[in-house]
Each structure stands twice: as C-alpha cells, then as structure tokens.
Amino acid sequence: MKSFDYVMTAPEGIHSRPAGALVKKAQEFESEILVSFGGKSANARKLFALMKLGVKRGDTVSVTAEGADEELASSAMADFLASHF
C-alpha cells in the first residue's frame, strides 16, 4: 500500500470537471485508489463519491493506492493532482 497527502490548491476544490478527469486517471490502474477526507473515503473511480467528500481549497486529502501497480498508481496520481488541483 502506498499513500500520500495532498493539499488542494484549486480554487473550486474537487468539482465535476476535474473530478471526471481524476476518475479517468484512476481507471488507468489495476490498483484500488481511495481518496480520504474528513473521516470519509471515496473510490477514485466513482465521480459522485469523490464529489460527496466536499473537498475545498486548502483541505488536505489522503490518497491510497493498493494493488499490483500501486507504486506507479501512487506516483501518477500525485503528479495528476499537482497539475490539475
């Protein structure tokens, strides 16, 4: 299992358009990828679950990848968040 924290810098936090792109990125990997915030976790492949987290600018999320390609998935998700959120 590989985990990292990310501080949301996007003015809108997680909203529909970038969340959709995040879902597509997560679907590239075999590993299960979870985004956690405020005591709740969401499967990164589920758009509405991500949006229900209510992540805003300045909030810190934890991202966990677990599976056969967890190293690659974790690294790619960290890069994706840094460039899109």
mmCIF file with all atom_site columns, C-alpha atoms in Angstrom:
data_model
loop_
_atom_site.group_PDB
_atom_site.id
_atom_site.type_symbol
_atom_site.label_atom_id
_atom_site.label_alt_id
_atom_site.label_comp_id
_atom_site.label_asym_id
_atom_site.label_entity_id
_atom_site.label_seq_id
_atom_site.pdbx_PDB_ins_code
_atom_site.Cartn_x
_atom_site.Cartn_y
_atom_site.Cartn_z
_atom_site.occupancy
_atom_site.B_iso_or_equiv
_atom_site.pdbx_formal_charge
_atom_site.auth_seq_id
_atom_site.auth_comp_id
_atom_site.auth_asym_id
_atom_site.auth_atom_id
_atom_site.pdbx_PDB_model_num
ATOM 1  C CA . MET A 1 1  ? 0.000   0.000  0.000   1.00 0.00 ? 1  MET A CA 1
ATOM 2  C CA . LYS A 1 2  ? 1.283   3.451  -0.955  1.00 0.00 ? 2  LYS A CA 1
ATOM 3  C CA . SER A 1 3  ? -0.207  6.639  0.492   1.00 0.00 ? 3  SER A CA 1
ATOM 4  C CA . PHE A 1 4  ? 0.404   10.349 0.277   1.00 0.00 ? 4  PHE A CA 1
ATOM 5  C CA . ASP A 1 5  ? -1.284  13.561 1.388   1.00 0.00 ? 5  ASP A CA 1
ATOM 6  C CA . TYR A 1 6  ? -2.130  16.445 -0.902  1.00 0.00 ? 6  TYR A CA 1
ATOM 7  C CA . VAL A 1 7  ? -3.285  19.977 -0.047  1.00 0.00 ? 7  VAL A CA 1
ATOM 8  C CA . MET A 1 8  ? -5.965  21.056 -2.512  1.00 0.00 ? 8  MET A CA 1
ATOM 9  C CA . THR A 1 9  ? -4.887  24.243 -4.291  1.00 0.00 ? 9  THR A CA 1
ATOM 10 C CA . ALA A 1 10 ? -7.621  24.506 -6.938  1.00 0.00 ? 10 ALA A CA 1
ATOM 11 C CA . PRO A 1 11 ? -9.990  27.402 -6.137  1.00 0.00 ? 11 PRO A CA 1
ATOM 12 C CA . GLU A 1 12 ? -13.043 25.151 -6.596  1.00 0.00 ? 12 GLU A CA 1
ATOM 13 C CA . GLY A 1 13 ? -11.620 22.106 -4.779  1.00 0.00 ? 13 GLY A CA 1
ATOM 14 C CA . ILE A 1 14 ? -12.947 18.861 -6.244  1.00 0.00 ? 14 ILE A CA 1
ATOM 15 C CA . HIS A 1 15 ? -15.779 19.721 -8.633  1.00 0.00 ? 15 HIS A CA 1
ATOM 16 C CA . SER A 1 16 ? -17.265 17.929 -11.629 1.00 0.00 ? 16 SER A CA 1
ATOM 17 C CA . ARG A 1 17 ? -14.866 18.616 -14.497 1.00 0.00 ? 17 ARG A CA 1
ATOM 18 C CA . PRO A 1 18 ? -11.540 17.938 -12.754 1.00 0.00 ? 18 PRO A CA 1
ATOM 19 C CA . ALA A 1 19 ? -13.124 15.134 -10.727 1.00 0.00 ? 19 ALA A CA 1
ATOM 20 C CA . GLY A 1 20 ? -14.113 13.478 -14.010 1.00 0.00 ? 20 GLY A CA 1
ATOM 21 C CA . ALA A 1 21 ? -10.517 13.719 -15.189 1.00 0.00 ? 21 ALA A CA 1
ATOM 22 C CA . LEU A 1 22 ? -9.361  12.228 -11.872 1.00 0.00 ? 22 LEU A CA 1
ATOM 23 C CA . VAL A 1 23 ? -11.751 9.294  -12.359 1.00 0.00 ? 23 VAL A CA 1
ATOM 24 C CA . LYS A 1 24 ? -10.350 8.664  -15.850 1.00 0.00 ? 24 LYS A CA 1
ATOM 25 C CA . LYS A 1 25 ? -6.799  8.744  -14.495 1.00 0.00 ? 25 LYS A CA 1
ATOM 26 C CA . ALA A 1 26 ? -7.661  6.299  -11.699 1.00 0.00 ? 26 ALA A CA 1
ATOM 27 C CA . GLN A 1 27 ? -9.207  3.919  -14.230 1.00 0.00 ? 27 GLN A CA 1
ATOM 28 C CA . GLU A 1 28 ? -5.811  3.531  -15.901 1.00 0.00 ? 28 GLU A CA 1
ATOM 29 C CA . PHE A 1 29 ? -4.571  1.426  -12.978 1.00 0.00 ? 29 PHE A CA 1
ATOM 30 C CA . GLU A 1 30 ? -5.352  -2.006 -11.607 1.00 0.00 ? 30 GLU A CA 1
ATOM 31 C CA . SER A 1 31 ? -4.843  -0.866 -8.008  1.00 0.00 ? 31 SER A CA 1
ATOM 32 C CA . GLU A 1 32 ? -7.706  0.296  -5.842  1.00 0.00 ? 32 GLU A CA 1
ATOM 33 C CA . ILE A 1 33 ? -7.285  4.031  -5.281  1.00 0.00 ? 33 ILE A CA 1
ATOM 34 C CA . LEU A 1 34 ? -9.050  5.753  -2.397  1.00 0.00 ? 34 LEU A CA 1
ATOM 35 C CA . VAL A 1 35 ? -9.290  9.461  -1.641  1.00 0.00 ? 35 VAL A CA 1
ATOM 36 C CA . SER A 1 36 ? -9.968  10.235 2.027   1.00 0.00 ? 36 SER A CA 1
ATOM 37 C CA . PHE A 1 37 ? -11.084 13.457 3.683   1.00 0.00 ? 37 PHE A CA 1
ATOM 38 C CA . GLY A 1 38 ? -12.982 14.327 6.839   1.00 0.00 ? 38 GLY A CA 1
ATOM 39 C CA . GLY A 1 39 ? -13.253 10.745 8.049   1.00 0.00 ? 39 GLY A CA 1
ATOM 40 C CA . LYS A 1 40 ? -14.758 9.552  4.747   1.00 0.00 ? 40 LYS A CA 1
ATOM 41 C CA . SER A 1 41 ? -13.190 7.666  1.851   1.00 0.00 ? 41 SER A CA 1
ATOM 42 C CA . ALA A 1 42 ? -14.188 7.543  -1.803  1.00 0.00 ? 42 ALA A CA 1
ATOM 43 C CA . ASN A 1 43 ? -13.174 5.203  -4.581  1.00 0.00 ? 43 ASN A CA 1
ATOM 44 C CA . ALA A 1 44 ? -11.278 7.379  -7.067  1.00 0.00 ? 44 ALA A CA 1
ATOM 45 C CA . ARG A 1 45 ? -13.150 5.661  -9.917  1.00 0.00 ? 45 ARG A CA 1
ATOM 46 C CA . LYS A 1 46 ? -16.531 6.965  -8.674  1.00 0.00 ? 46 LYS A CA 1
ATOM 47 C CA . LEU A 1 47 ? -17.309 10.564 -9.668  1.00 0.00 ? 47 LEU A CA 1
ATOM 48 C CA . PHE A 1 48 ? -20.197 11.187 -7.289  1.00 0.00 ? 48 PHE A CA 1
ATOM 49 C CA . ALA A 1 49 ? -18.366 9.582  -4.372  1.00 0.00 ? 49 ALA A CA 1
ATOM 50 C CA . LEU A 1 50 ? -15.446 11.979 -4.915  1.00 0.00 ? 50 LEU A CA 1
ATOM 51 C CA . MET A 1 51 ? -17.718 14.994 -5.124  1.00 0.00 ? 51 MET A CA 1
ATOM 52 C CA . LYS A 1 52 ? -19.594 13.959 -1.953  1.00 0.00 ? 52 LYS A CA 1
ATOM 53 C CA . LEU A 1 53 ? -16.359 14.349 0.011   1.00 0.00 ? 53 LEU A CA 1
ATOM 54 C CA . GLY A 1 54 ? -16.828 18.119 -0.242  1.00 0.00 ? 54 GLY A CA 1
ATOM 55 C CA . VAL A 1 55 ? -13.131 18.907 -0.608  1.00 0.00 ? 55 VAL A CA 1
ATOM 56 C CA . LYS A 1 56 ? -12.422 22.639 -0.844  1.00 0.00 ? 56 LYS A CA 1
ATOM 57 C CA . ARG A 1 57 ? -9.304  24.710 -1.476  1.00 0.00 ? 57 ARG A CA 1
ATOM 58 C CA . GLY A 1 58 ? -6.834  24.350 1.389   1.00 0.00 ? 58 GLY A CA 1
ATOM 59 C CA . ASP A 1 59 ? -8.188  20.958 2.512   1.00 0.00 ? 59 ASP A CA 1
ATOM 60 C CA . THR A 1 60 ? -5.756  18.051 2.837   1.00 0.00 ? 60 THR A CA 1
ATOM 61 C CA . VAL A 1 61 ? -6.763  14.747 1.274   1.00 0.00 ? 61 VAL A CA 1
ATOM 62 C CA . SER A 1 62 ? -5.066  11.381 1.686   1.00 0.00 ? 62 SER A CA 1
ATOM 63 C CA . VAL A 1 63 ? -4.689  9.192  -1.377  1.00 0.00 ? 63 VAL A CA 1
ATOM 64 C CA . THR A 1 64 ? -4.027  5.475  -1.027  1.00 0.00 ? 64 THR A CA 1
ATOM 65 C CA . ALA A 1 65 ? -3.236  3.014  -3.797  1.00 0.00 ? 65 ALA A CA 1
ATOM 66 C CA . GLU A 1 66 ? -3.226  -0.710 -3.126  1.00 0.00 ? 66 GLU A CA 1
ATOM 67 C CA . GLY A 1 67 ? -2.637  -3.426 -5.678  1.00 0.00 ? 67 GLY A CA 1
ATOM 68 C CA . ALA A 1 68 ? -0.256  -4.806 -8.268  1.00 0.00 ? 68 ALA A CA 1
ATOM 69 C CA . ASP A 1 69 ? 0.693   -1.402 -9.708  1.00 0.00 ? 69 ASP A CA 1
ATOM 70 C CA . GLU A 1 70 ? 0.412   0.664  -6.513  1.00 0.00 ? 70 GLU A CA 1
ATOM 71 C CA . GLU A 1 71 ? 3.832   2.327  -6.899  1.00 0.00 ? 71 GLU A CA 1
ATOM 72 C CA . LEU A 1 72 ? 3.024   3.551  -10.399 1.00 0.00 ? 72 LEU A CA 1
ATOM 73 C CA . ALA A 1 73 ? -0.557  4.461  -9.479  1.00 0.00 ? 73 ALA A CA 1
ATOM 74 C CA . SER A 1 74 ? 0.503   6.469  -6.424  1.00 0.00 ? 74 SER A CA 1
ATOM 75 C CA . SER A 1 75 ? 3.172   8.370  -8.340  1.00 0.00 ? 75 SER A CA 1
ATOM 76 C CA . ALA A 1 76 ? 0.861   9.089  -11.279 1.00 0.00 ? 76 ALA A CA 1
ATOM 77 C CA . MET A 1 77 ? -1.974  10.243 -9.019  1.00 0.00 ? 77 MET A CA 1
ATOM 78 C CA . ALA A 1 78 ? 0.378   12.574 -7.121  1.00 0.00 ? 78 ALA A CA 1
ATOM 79 C CA . ASP A 1 79 ? 1.566   14.096 -10.401 1.00 0.00 ? 79 ASP A CA 1
ATOM 80 C CA . PHE A 1 80 ? -2.013  14.370 -11.664 1.00 0.00 ? 80 PHE A CA 1
ATOM 81 C CA . LEU A 1 81 ? -3.236  16.149 -8.525  1.00 0.00 ? 81 LEU A CA 1
ATOM 82 C CA . ALA A 1 82 ? -0.298  18.559 -8.609  1.00 0.00 ? 82 ALA A CA 1
ATOM 83 C CA . SER A 1 83 ? -1.047  19.541 -12.203 1.00 0.00 ? 83 SER A CA 1
ATOM 84 C CA . HIS A 1 84 ? -4.873  19.627 -12.048 1.00 0.00 ? 84 HIS A CA 1
ATOM 85 C CA . PHE A 1 85 ? -5.818  20.513 -8.464  1.00 0.00 ? 85 PHE A CA 1
#
